[in-house]
mmCIF file of C-alpha atoms in Angstrom:
data_model
loop_
_atom_site.group_PDB
_atom_site.id
_atom_site.type_symbol
_atom_site.label_atom_id
_atom_site.label_comp_id
_atom_site.label_asym_id
_atom_site.label_seq_id
_atom_site.Cartn_x
_atom_site.Cartn_y
_atom_site.Cartn_z
ATOM 1 C CA UNK A 16 14.772 3.094 -19.370
ATOM 2 C CA UNK A 17 11.339 1.106 -19.462
ATOM 3 C CA UNK A 18 8.741 2.231 -21.602
ATOM 4 C CA UNK A 19 5.137 2.725 -19.768
ATOM 5 C CA UNK A 20 1.932 4.613 -21.169
ATOM 6 C CA UNK A 21 -0.823 6.108 -19.125
ATOM 7 C CA UNK A 22 -3.532 4.573 -20.267
ATOM 8 C CA UNK A 23 -5.032 7.621 -18.333
ATOM 9 C CA UNK A 24 -7.998 7.969 -15.634
ATOM 10 C CA UNK A 25 -10.170 4.783 -14.962
ATOM 11 C CA UNK A 26 -12.941 6.033 -12.020
ATOM 12 C CA UNK A 27 -13.277 9.582 -11.460
ATOM 13 C CA UNK A 28 -15.085 11.045 -8.516
ATOM 14 C CA UNK A 29 -18.912 11.279 -8.578
ATOM 15 C CA UNK A 30 -22.099 13.766 -7.344
ATOM 16 C CA UNK A 31 -22.897 10.679 -5.319
ATOM 17 C CA UNK A 32 -22.898 12.360 -1.320
ATOM 18 C CA UNK A 33 -20.480 8.657 -0.525
ATOM 19 C CA UNK A 34 -17.889 9.787 -3.557
ATOM 20 C CA UNK A 35 -17.580 13.423 -3.887
ATOM 21 C CA UNK A 36 -14.254 14.930 -3.139
ATOM 22 C CA UNK A 37 -12.332 11.261 -5.185
ATOM 23 C CA UNK A 38 -12.287 8.362 -5.555
ATOM 24 C CA UNK A 39 -8.841 6.961 -5.601
ATOM 25 C CA UNK A 40 -5.959 3.728 -4.429
ATOM 26 C CA UNK A 41 -7.683 0.855 -5.423
ATOM 27 C CA UNK A 42 -7.271 -2.395 -4.451
ATOM 28 C CA UNK A 43 -7.024 -4.768 -8.130
ATOM 29 C CA UNK A 44 -7.951 -8.535 -8.491
ATOM 30 C CA UNK A 45 -8.255 -10.055 -11.514
ATOM 31 C CA UNK A 46 -10.793 -13.245 -11.984
ATOM 32 C CA UNK A 47 -10.668 -14.815 -15.134
ATOM 33 C CA UNK A 48 -11.534 -12.011 -17.480
ATOM 34 C CA UNK A 49 -12.957 -8.944 -15.505
ATOM 35 C CA UNK A 50 -10.180 -6.937 -12.570
ATOM 36 C CA UNK A 51 -13.021 -5.474 -9.259
ATOM 37 C CA UNK A 52 -11.868 -2.720 -7.881
ATOM 38 C CA UNK A 53 -12.092 -1.253 -4.325
ATOM 39 C CA UNK A 54 -11.353 1.985 -4.297
ATOM 40 C CA UNK A 55 -11.368 4.807 -1.754
ATOM 41 C CA UNK A 56 -14.417 7.036 -1.607
ATOM 42 C CA UNK A 57 -14.088 10.133 -0.077
ATOM 43 C CA UNK A 58 -16.927 12.161 0.822
ATOM 44 C CA UNK A 59 -17.189 15.617 2.301
ATOM 45 C CA UNK A 60 -15.419 16.068 4.772
ATOM 46 C CA UNK A 61 -12.626 13.397 4.092
ATOM 47 C CA UNK A 62 -14.128 10.459 5.436
ATOM 48 C CA UNK A 63 -13.765 7.511 3.584
ATOM 49 C CA UNK A 64 -15.416 4.300 2.820
ATOM 50 C CA UNK A 65 -14.673 1.903 -0.066
ATOM 51 C CA UNK A 66 -16.581 1.480 -3.274
ATOM 52 C CA UNK A 67 -16.751 -1.256 -5.536
ATOM 53 C CA UNK A 68 -16.121 -1.108 -9.676
ATOM 54 C CA UNK A 69 -16.099 -3.774 -12.037
ATOM 55 C CA UNK A 70 -13.988 -3.700 -14.976
ATOM 56 C CA UNK A 71 -14.113 -6.357 -18.562
ATOM 57 C CA UNK A 72 -10.996 -6.210 -18.731
ATOM 58 C CA UNK A 73 -8.222 -4.463 -17.938
ATOM 59 C CA UNK A 74 -10.182 -0.896 -18.837
ATOM 60 C CA UNK A 75 -13.319 -1.199 -19.469
ATOM 61 C CA UNK A 76 -15.995 -0.576 -16.954
ATOM 62 C CA UNK A 77 -18.406 -3.072 -16.595
ATOM 63 C CA UNK A 78 -19.985 -2.426 -13.466
ATOM 64 C CA UNK A 79 -20.184 0.147 -10.291
ATOM 65 C CA UNK A 80 -21.517 0.346 -7.224
ATOM 66 C CA UNK A 81 -23.616 3.437 -5.786
ATOM 67 C CA UNK A 82 -23.336 3.158 -2.595
ATOM 68 C CA UNK A 83 -20.240 1.993 -0.805
ATOM 69 C CA UNK A 84 -19.253 -1.672 -0.247
ATOM 70 C CA UNK A 85 -17.730 -1.474 3.322
ATOM 71 C CA UNK A 86 -18.145 1.735 5.531
ATOM 72 C CA UNK A 87 -16.851 2.337 8.957
ATOM 73 C CA UNK A 88 -18.483 0.323 12.105
ATOM 74 C CA UNK A 89 -15.971 0.451 14.727
ATOM 75 C CA UNK A 90 -13.873 3.734 16.229
ATOM 76 C CA UNK A 91 -11.200 2.263 14.745
ATOM 77 C CA UNK A 92 -12.020 3.289 11.599
ATOM 78 C CA UNK A 93 -14.317 6.083 12.446
ATOM 79 C CA UNK A 94 -13.157 8.768 10.369
ATOM 80 C CA UNK A 95 -12.565 6.597 7.240
ATOM 81 C CA UNK A 96 -11.154 3.197 5.322
ATOM 82 C CA UNK A 97 -8.189 4.169 3.471
ATOM 83 C CA UNK A 98 -6.643 2.712 0.353
ATOM 84 C CA UNK A 99 -7.463 -0.980 0.535
ATOM 85 C CA UNK A 100 -5.287 -3.829 -1.239
ATOM 86 C CA UNK A 101 -6.447 -7.176 -1.938
ATOM 87 C CA UNK A 102 -5.019 -10.766 -2.615
ATOM 88 C CA UNK A 103 -6.508 -14.031 -2.556
ATOM 89 C CA UNK A 104 -4.569 -16.941 -0.184
ATOM 90 C CA UNK A 105 -5.615 -20.581 -1.328
ATOM 91 C CA UNK A 106 -9.386 -20.290 -0.934
ATOM 92 C CA UNK A 107 -9.956 -16.663 0.604
ATOM 93 C CA UNK A 108 -8.957 -12.814 -0.262
ATOM 94 C CA UNK A 109 -7.338 -11.395 2.264
ATOM 95 C CA UNK A 110 -8.364 -6.995 2.024
ATOM 96 C CA UNK A 111 -6.389 -5.268 4.178
ATOM 97 C CA UNK A 112 -6.905 -1.415 4.559
ATOM 98 C CA UNK A 113 -5.928 1.582 6.844
ATOM 99 C CA UNK A 114 -8.151 2.627 9.134
ATOM 100 C CA UNK A 115 -7.875 6.077 10.668
ATOM 101 C CA UNK A 116 -10.051 7.698 13.998
ATOM 102 C CA UNK A 117 -8.864 10.763 13.612
ATOM 103 C CA UNK A 118 -6.732 10.340 15.709
ATOM 104 C CA UNK A 119 -4.238 6.780 14.222
ATOM 105 C CA UNK A 120 -4.045 5.218 11.045
ATOM 106 C CA UNK A 121 -3.037 1.962 11.765
ATOM 107 C CA UNK A 122 -3.279 -1.907 9.729
ATOM 108 C CA UNK A 123 -6.936 -3.043 9.306
ATOM 109 C CA UNK A 124 -7.906 -6.845 8.217
ATOM 110 C CA UNK A 125 -11.160 -7.810 6.574
ATOM 111 C CA UNK A 126 -11.457 -11.196 4.501
ATOM 112 C CA UNK A 127 -13.797 -13.043 2.109
ATOM 113 C CA UNK A 128 -14.246 -15.709 0.426
ATOM 114 C CA UNK A 129 -16.735 -14.030 -2.139
ATOM 115 C CA UNK A 130 -15.889 -10.659 -3.075
ATOM 116 C CA UNK A 131 -19.679 -9.053 -2.170
ATOM 117 C CA UNK A 132 -18.959 -10.400 2.127
ATOM 118 C CA UNK A 133 -16.236 -9.074 4.454
ATOM 119 C CA UNK A 134 -15.600 -9.940 8.131
ATOM 120 C CA UNK A 135 -13.575 -7.624 9.602
ATOM 121 C CA UNK A 136 -10.940 -8.610 12.038
ATOM 122 C CA UNK A 137 -9.817 -5.816 13.288
ATOM 123 C CA UNK A 138 -6.260 -3.726 13.766
ATOM 124 C CA UNK A 139 -3.084 -6.441 12.513
ATOM 125 C CA UNK A 140 -0.417 -3.301 13.342
ATOM 126 C CA UNK A 141 1.398 -2.354 16.561
ATOM 127 C CA UNK A 142 -0.475 -0.145 18.819
ATOM 128 C CA UNK A 143 2.019 1.380 20.891
ATOM 129 C CA UNK A 144 2.834 5.300 21.378
ATOM 130 C CA UNK A 145 6.035 6.571 19.774
ATOM 131 C CA UNK A 146 8.226 7.178 23.026
ATOM 132 C CA UNK A 147 7.489 3.173 23.440
ATOM 133 C CA UNK A 148 7.986 2.679 19.325
ATOM 134 C CA UNK A 149 12.073 4.718 19.624
ATOM 135 C CA UNK A 150 12.996 3.311 23.617
ATOM 136 C CA UNK A 151 11.934 -1.074 22.107
ATOM 137 C CA UNK A 152 13.411 -0.011 18.148
ATOM 138 C CA UNK A 153 16.451 1.502 19.387
ATOM 139 C CA UNK A 154 16.669 -1.036 21.894
ATOM 140 C CA UNK A 155 19.696 -2.986 20.522
ATOM 141 C CA UNK A 156 21.173 -0.402 17.717
ATOM 142 C CA UNK A 157 20.160 2.779 16.961
ATOM 143 C CA UNK A 158 17.706 3.702 14.113
ATOM 144 C CA UNK A 159 17.219 5.556 10.900
ATOM 145 C CA UNK A 160 16.501 9.277 12.460
ATOM 146 C CA UNK A 161 13.555 10.189 10.325
ATOM 147 C CA UNK A 162 11.781 8.080 12.263
ATOM 148 C CA UNK A 163 11.049 10.285 14.973
ATOM 149 C CA UNK A 164 10.792 13.764 12.461
ATOM 150 C CA UNK A 165 7.608 11.204 11.138
ATOM 151 C CA UNK A 166 5.925 9.405 13.874
ATOM 152 C CA UNK A 167 5.436 12.959 15.252
ATOM 153 C CA UNK A 168 1.802 13.676 15.015
ATOM 154 C CA UNK A 169 0.854 17.053 15.536
ATOM 155 C CA UNK A 170 -2.181 17.143 13.046
ATOM 156 C CA UNK A 171 -4.936 19.470 14.262
ATOM 157 C CA UNK A 172 -6.136 16.732 13.975
ATOM 158 C CA UNK A 173 -5.605 14.677 17.005
ATOM 159 C CA UNK A 174 -7.422 16.481 19.318
ATOM 160 C CA UNK A 175 -6.026 13.856 22.207
ATOM 161 C CA UNK A 176 -2.219 14.054 22.039
ATOM 162 C CA UNK A 177 -2.542 11.695 24.532
ATOM 163 C CA UNK A 178 -3.662 8.873 22.774
ATOM 164 C CA UNK A 179 -1.676 9.453 19.295
ATOM 165 C CA UNK A 180 -0.202 6.282 18.245
ATOM 166 C CA UNK A 181 2.784 5.669 15.166
ATOM 167 C CA UNK A 182 1.314 5.852 12.439
ATOM 168 C CA UNK A 183 1.610 2.346 10.581
ATOM 169 C CA UNK A 184 -0.294 1.380 6.884
ATOM 170 C CA UNK A 185 0.278 0.038 4.065
ATOM 171 C CA UNK A 186 -0.677 -3.334 5.439
ATOM 172 C CA UNK A 187 0.068 -5.886 2.118
ATOM 173 C CA UNK A 188 -0.163 -9.102 2.532
ATOM 174 C CA UNK A 189 2.096 -11.685 -0.336
ATOM 175 C CA UNK A 190 -0.415 -13.760 -1.903
ATOM 176 C CA UNK A 191 0.484 -17.154 -0.950
ATOM 177 C CA UNK A 192 2.358 -18.358 2.292
ATOM 178 C CA UNK A 193 6.199 -18.872 1.979
ATOM 179 C CA UNK A 194 7.143 -22.456 3.899
ATOM 180 C CA UNK A 195 3.500 -21.997 4.784
ATOM 181 C CA UNK A 196 2.925 -19.530 6.399
ATOM 182 C CA UNK A 197 2.342 -15.580 5.827
ATOM 183 C CA UNK A 198 3.911 -12.869 5.006
ATOM 184 C CA UNK A 199 3.135 -9.409 4.277
ATOM 185 C CA UNK A 200 4.620 -5.511 3.850
ATOM 186 C CA UNK A 201 3.884 -2.516 6.190
ATOM 187 C CA UNK A 202 5.027 1.249 6.813
ATOM 188 C CA UNK A 203 6.420 2.823 9.562
ATOM 189 C CA UNK A 204 7.612 5.910 7.811
ATOM 190 C CA UNK A 205 10.026 6.853 6.457
ATOM 191 C CA UNK A 206 11.051 2.511 5.591
ATOM 192 C CA UNK A 207 9.154 -0.086 4.705
ATOM 193 C CA UNK A 208 8.902 -3.828 6.561
ATOM 194 C CA UNK A 209 8.182 -6.976 6.818
ATOM 195 C CA UNK A 210 6.464 -9.487 9.094
ATOM 196 C CA UNK A 211 7.417 -12.838 8.066
ATOM 197 C CA UNK A 212 6.921 -16.838 9.341
ATOM 198 C CA UNK A 213 3.204 -16.010 10.832
ATOM 199 C CA UNK A 214 1.389 -19.154 10.948
ATOM 200 C CA UNK A 215 -1.966 -18.063 12.136
ATOM 201 C CA UNK A 216 -2.717 -14.039 11.994
ATOM 202 C CA UNK A 217 -4.082 -14.583 16.094
ATOM 203 C CA UNK A 218 -0.788 -14.662 17.159
ATOM 204 C CA UNK A 219 -0.696 -11.155 15.607
ATOM 205 C CA UNK A 220 -0.948 -9.643 19.636
ATOM 206 C CA UNK A 221 1.011 -6.839 22.048
ATOM 207 C CA UNK A 222 3.586 -9.988 22.824
ATOM 208 C CA UNK A 223 3.863 -10.791 18.897
ATOM 209 C CA UNK A 224 4.613 -6.934 18.739
ATOM 210 C CA UNK A 225 6.475 -5.771 21.341
ATOM 211 C CA UNK A 226 9.495 -8.502 19.427
ATOM 212 C CA UNK A 227 9.007 -7.358 16.324
ATOM 213 C CA UNK A 228 9.745 -4.028 17.669
ATOM 214 C CA UNK A 229 13.171 -5.056 19.819
ATOM 215 C CA UNK A 230 14.422 -5.945 16.797
ATOM 216 C CA UNK A 231 13.348 -3.754 14.683
ATOM 217 C CA UNK A 232 16.553 -2.763 11.689
ATOM 218 C CA UNK A 233 16.038 -6.607 11.064
ATOM 219 C CA UNK A 234 12.312 -6.406 9.419
ATOM 220 C CA UNK A 235 12.590 -3.368 7.631
ATOM 221 C CA UNK A 236 13.060 -4.528 4.085
ATOM 222 C CA UNK A 237 13.199 -1.718 2.119
ATOM 223 C CA UNK A 238 14.575 1.805 2.350
ATOM 224 C CA UNK A 239 15.232 5.269 0.358
ATOM 225 C CA UNK A 240 17.970 4.666 -1.797
ATOM 226 C CA UNK A 241 17.467 7.239 -5.012
ATOM 227 C CA UNK A 242 16.417 10.661 -5.484
ATOM 228 C CA UNK A 243 13.330 10.069 -6.099
ATOM 229 C CA UNK A 244 12.281 8.321 -2.607
ATOM 230 C CA UNK A 245 14.442 10.481 -0.714
ATOM 231 C CA UNK A 246 12.074 11.234 1.522
ATOM 232 C CA UNK A 247 10.441 8.263 1.500
ATOM 233 C CA UNK A 248 8.514 5.493 1.035
ATOM 234 C CA UNK A 249 5.999 2.783 1.623
ATOM 235 C CA UNK A 250 4.730 -0.313 -0.371
ATOM 236 C CA UNK A 251 2.130 -0.145 -3.651
ATOM 237 C CA UNK A 252 0.533 -3.135 -5.062
ATOM 238 C CA UNK A 253 0.118 -6.402 -3.355
ATOM 239 C CA UNK A 254 3.728 -8.617 -4.814
ATOM 240 C CA UNK A 255 3.604 -10.786 -7.844
ATOM 241 C CA UNK A 256 5.365 -13.517 -8.348
ATOM 242 C CA UNK A 257 7.661 -14.128 -11.343
ATOM 243 C CA UNK A 258 10.772 -17.107 -11.845
ATOM 244 C CA UNK A 259 13.050 -14.293 -10.977
ATOM 245 C CA UNK A 260 11.092 -12.487 -7.395
ATOM 246 C CA UNK A 261 8.427 -11.134 -6.510
ATOM 247 C CA UNK A 262 7.836 -8.220 -8.364
ATOM 248 C CA UNK A 263 6.895 -5.204 -5.787
ATOM 249 C CA UNK A 264 5.438 -1.679 -7.467
ATOM 250 C CA UNK A 265 5.432 0.884 -4.074
ATOM 251 C CA UNK A 266 5.367 4.739 -4.015
ATOM 252 C CA UNK A 267 8.285 6.790 -3.581
ATOM 253 C CA UNK A 268 8.055 10.389 -1.719
ATOM 254 C CA UNK A 269 10.659 13.292 -2.018
ATOM 255 C CA UNK A 270 10.613 16.830 -0.956
ATOM 256 C CA UNK A 271 10.289 19.575 -3.526
ATOM 257 C CA UNK A 272 9.403 23.336 -4.062
ATOM 258 C CA UNK A 273 5.364 22.246 -4.528
ATOM 259 C CA UNK A 274 5.771 19.778 -1.844
ATOM 260 C CA UNK A 275 5.905 16.207 -1.720
ATOM 261 C CA UNK A 276 6.191 14.401 -4.968
ATOM 262 C CA UNK A 277 4.935 10.555 -5.126
ATOM 263 C CA UNK A 278 5.981 8.276 -7.738
ATOM 264 C CA UNK A 279 5.813 4.935 -8.190
ATOM 265 C CA UNK A 280 8.499 2.543 -8.425
ATOM 266 C CA UNK A 281 9.601 -0.683 -8.787
ATOM 267 C CA UNK A 282 12.063 -3.708 -6.666
ATOM 268 C CA UNK A 283 12.344 -7.488 -7.090
ATOM 269 C CA UNK A 284 12.320 -9.643 -4.338
ATOM 270 C CA UNK A 285 13.797 -12.970 -3.467
ATOM 271 C CA UNK A 286 11.288 -14.920 -3.730
ATOM 272 C CA UNK A 287 11.699 -17.509 0.213
ATOM 273 C CA UNK A 288 13.287 -14.780 1.663
ATOM 274 C CA UNK A 289 11.923 -11.313 0.480
ATOM 275 C CA UNK A 290 13.518 -9.045 3.321
ATOM 276 C CA UNK A 291 16.605 -9.642 0.300
ATOM 277 C CA UNK A 292 16.365 -7.154 -2.409
ATOM 278 C CA UNK A 293 17.592 -8.551 -6.015
ATOM 279 C CA UNK A 294 17.269 -5.981 -7.729
ATOM 280 C CA UNK A 295 15.568 -1.863 -7.444
ATOM 281 C CA UNK A 296 14.797 0.578 -10.485
ATOM 282 C CA UNK A 297 17.193 3.975 -9.810
ATOM 283 C CA UNK A 298 14.940 6.094 -11.436
ATOM 284 C CA UNK A 299 10.513 5.945 -11.499
ATOM 285 C CA UNK A 300 8.770 3.693 -13.546
ATOM 286 C CA UNK A 301 6.644 6.313 -13.424
ATOM 287 C CA UNK A 302 5.938 9.934 -11.958
ATOM 288 C CA UNK A 303 3.036 12.611 -11.656
ATOM 289 C CA UNK A 304 3.028 14.624 -15.090
ATOM 290 C CA UNK A 305 -0.343 14.094 -16.349
ATOM 291 C CA UNK A 306 -2.156 16.764 -15.348
ATOM 292 C CA UNK A 307 -4.939 14.280 -13.867
ATOM 293 C CA UNK A 308 -2.021 13.885 -11.271
ATOM 294 C CA UNK A 309 -0.012 16.872 -11.455
ATOM 295 C CA UNK A 310 -3.621 18.814 -9.892
ATOM 296 C CA UNK A 311 -6.357 17.567 -7.188
ATOM 297 C CA UNK A 312 -7.037 16.965 -3.393
ATOM 298 C CA UNK A 313 -2.978 17.081 -3.401
ATOM 299 C CA UNK A 314 -1.041 17.749 -6.554
ATOM 300 C CA UNK A 315 1.800 16.142 -7.824
ATOM 301 C CA UNK A 316 0.864 12.504 -6.567
ATOM 302 C CA UNK A 317 1.110 8.729 -8.421
ATOM 303 C CA UNK A 318 0.370 5.837 -5.330
ATOM 304 C CA UNK A 319 0.134 2.617 -7.039
ATOM 305 C CA UNK A 320 -2.598 0.227 -4.818
ATOM 306 C CA UNK A 321 -3.193 -2.664 -7.350
ATOM 307 C CA UNK A 322 -1.895 -4.842 -10.706
ATOM 308 C CA UNK A 323 -3.268 -7.175 -12.612
ATOM 309 C CA UNK A 324 -1.616 -8.961 -15.806
ATOM 310 C CA UNK A 325 -3.400 -9.483 -19.292
ATOM 311 C CA UNK A 326 -1.234 -11.379 -21.313
ATOM 312 C CA UNK A 327 2.267 -9.782 -20.885
ATOM 313 C CA UNK A 328 1.293 -6.154 -19.734
ATOM 314 C CA UNK A 329 1.018 -5.118 -16.379
ATOM 315 C CA UNK A 330 -1.356 -3.006 -15.895
ATOM 316 C CA UNK A 331 -0.967 -0.533 -12.736
ATOM 317 C CA UNK A 332 -4.139 1.125 -11.155
ATOM 318 C CA UNK A 333 -3.034 3.864 -8.970
ATOM 319 C CA UNK A 334 -4.716 6.425 -7.475
ATOM 320 C CA UNK A 335 -4.163 10.240 -9.298
ATOM 321 C CA UNK A 336 -3.571 13.461 -7.026
ATOM 322 C CA UNK A 337 -5.516 12.198 -4.091
ATOM 323 C CA UNK A 338 -8.999 12.387 -6.266
ATOM 324 C CA UNK A 339 -8.984 10.151 -9.281
ATOM 325 C CA UNK A 340 -8.089 6.623 -10.220
ATOM 326 C CA UNK A 341 -5.779 6.281 -13.334
ATOM 327 C CA UNK A 342 -4.066 2.968 -14.790
ATOM 328 C CA UNK A 343 -0.788 3.072 -16.106
ATOM 329 C CA UNK A 344 0.393 -0.273 -18.430
ATOM 330 C CA UNK A 345 4.106 -1.447 -19.280
ATOM 331 C CA UNK A 346 5.870 -4.929 -20.522
ATOM 332 C CA UNK A 347 5.556 -6.992 -17.790
ATOM 333 C CA UNK A 348 8.628 -9.100 -19.414
ATOM 334 C CA UNK A 349 10.349 -5.940 -20.182
ATOM 335 C CA UNK A 350 10.366 -4.697 -16.339
ATOM 336 C CA UNK A 351 11.447 -8.004 -15.151
ATOM 337 C CA UNK A 352 14.217 -7.944 -17.731
ATOM 338 C CA UNK A 353 15.253 -4.080 -16.780
ATOM 339 C CA UNK A 354 15.119 -4.866 -12.892
ATOM 340 C CA UNK A 355 17.776 -7.158 -13.885
ATOM 341 C CA UNK A 356 20.255 -4.783 -15.289
ATOM 342 C CA UNK A 357 20.087 -3.332 -11.692
ATOM 343 C CA UNK A 358 21.460 -5.917 -9.139
ATOM 344 C CA UNK A 359 21.295 -5.607 -6.080
ATOM 345 C CA UNK A 360 25.573 -6.658 -5.475
ATOM 346 C CA UNK A 361 24.553 -6.874 -1.762
#
């Protein structure tokens, strides 16, 4: 098993009203010697905005905003902007996040040229009821029976059950176009799906998704295989390109006696055909074990959302117990070598 170092808590909540309940699940991108973190800032009432912090090197805070960088403006994000991820493709930064309106949680996009000013592009995932999703997704072949379990929302927050849609979260772009086209991961529980070969993001229309969902099983890229991820899985950090494939750090969830346990996991996907899994660790890369991961707003959570490389060390930023942002580090080349011990033989 590869050795992972827990670097500790990087960002903690403050008394500032916009982040007095939690600072977690950050997007991360390296620019020169600096790492830019865009984190989910939670205020009283579980409403989220996006805060900003700059690190000098991978661990040292150099600057932190005292106000949110991005705040809810539209109905689809009225109760929160959650769990951002960020990549740079050509000359644009693509910041994806989950917009929550009190009922529905859906993947959204904002773009920027300078990491300071962002233009919101709205929801980019299908907006569909579970009944309609089920009808389309099972058109060709049966889908995983867990989809029914995880997509019937009965939360007290849902005051308008007739308007409930399938939750589609964890939208994560690949950091370059493949064959000149956009690729991105997303997640309808319990599996991770992939959208491939999109020439223009304006093509992500209702008609596009009707066809996409009609061939749903073709778009499932990762499904649970091991005990630590047996309940469901979801995307984590943007994929990192290596000579051996796309390294993707994702999250795996297991339902235990004390509730769900969220762990960080690792997989390699094919560079030109990322629908193909090359190798996957059969054990969690790291899991809740430290006090700051075991106890918080939600116990037993390591939720990876951003990663950068300095020299040969991979730094993974993650939400710890849904309350704070922590970091773990691991040998970058060592992780690739370890993954290749567990090649997929299919």
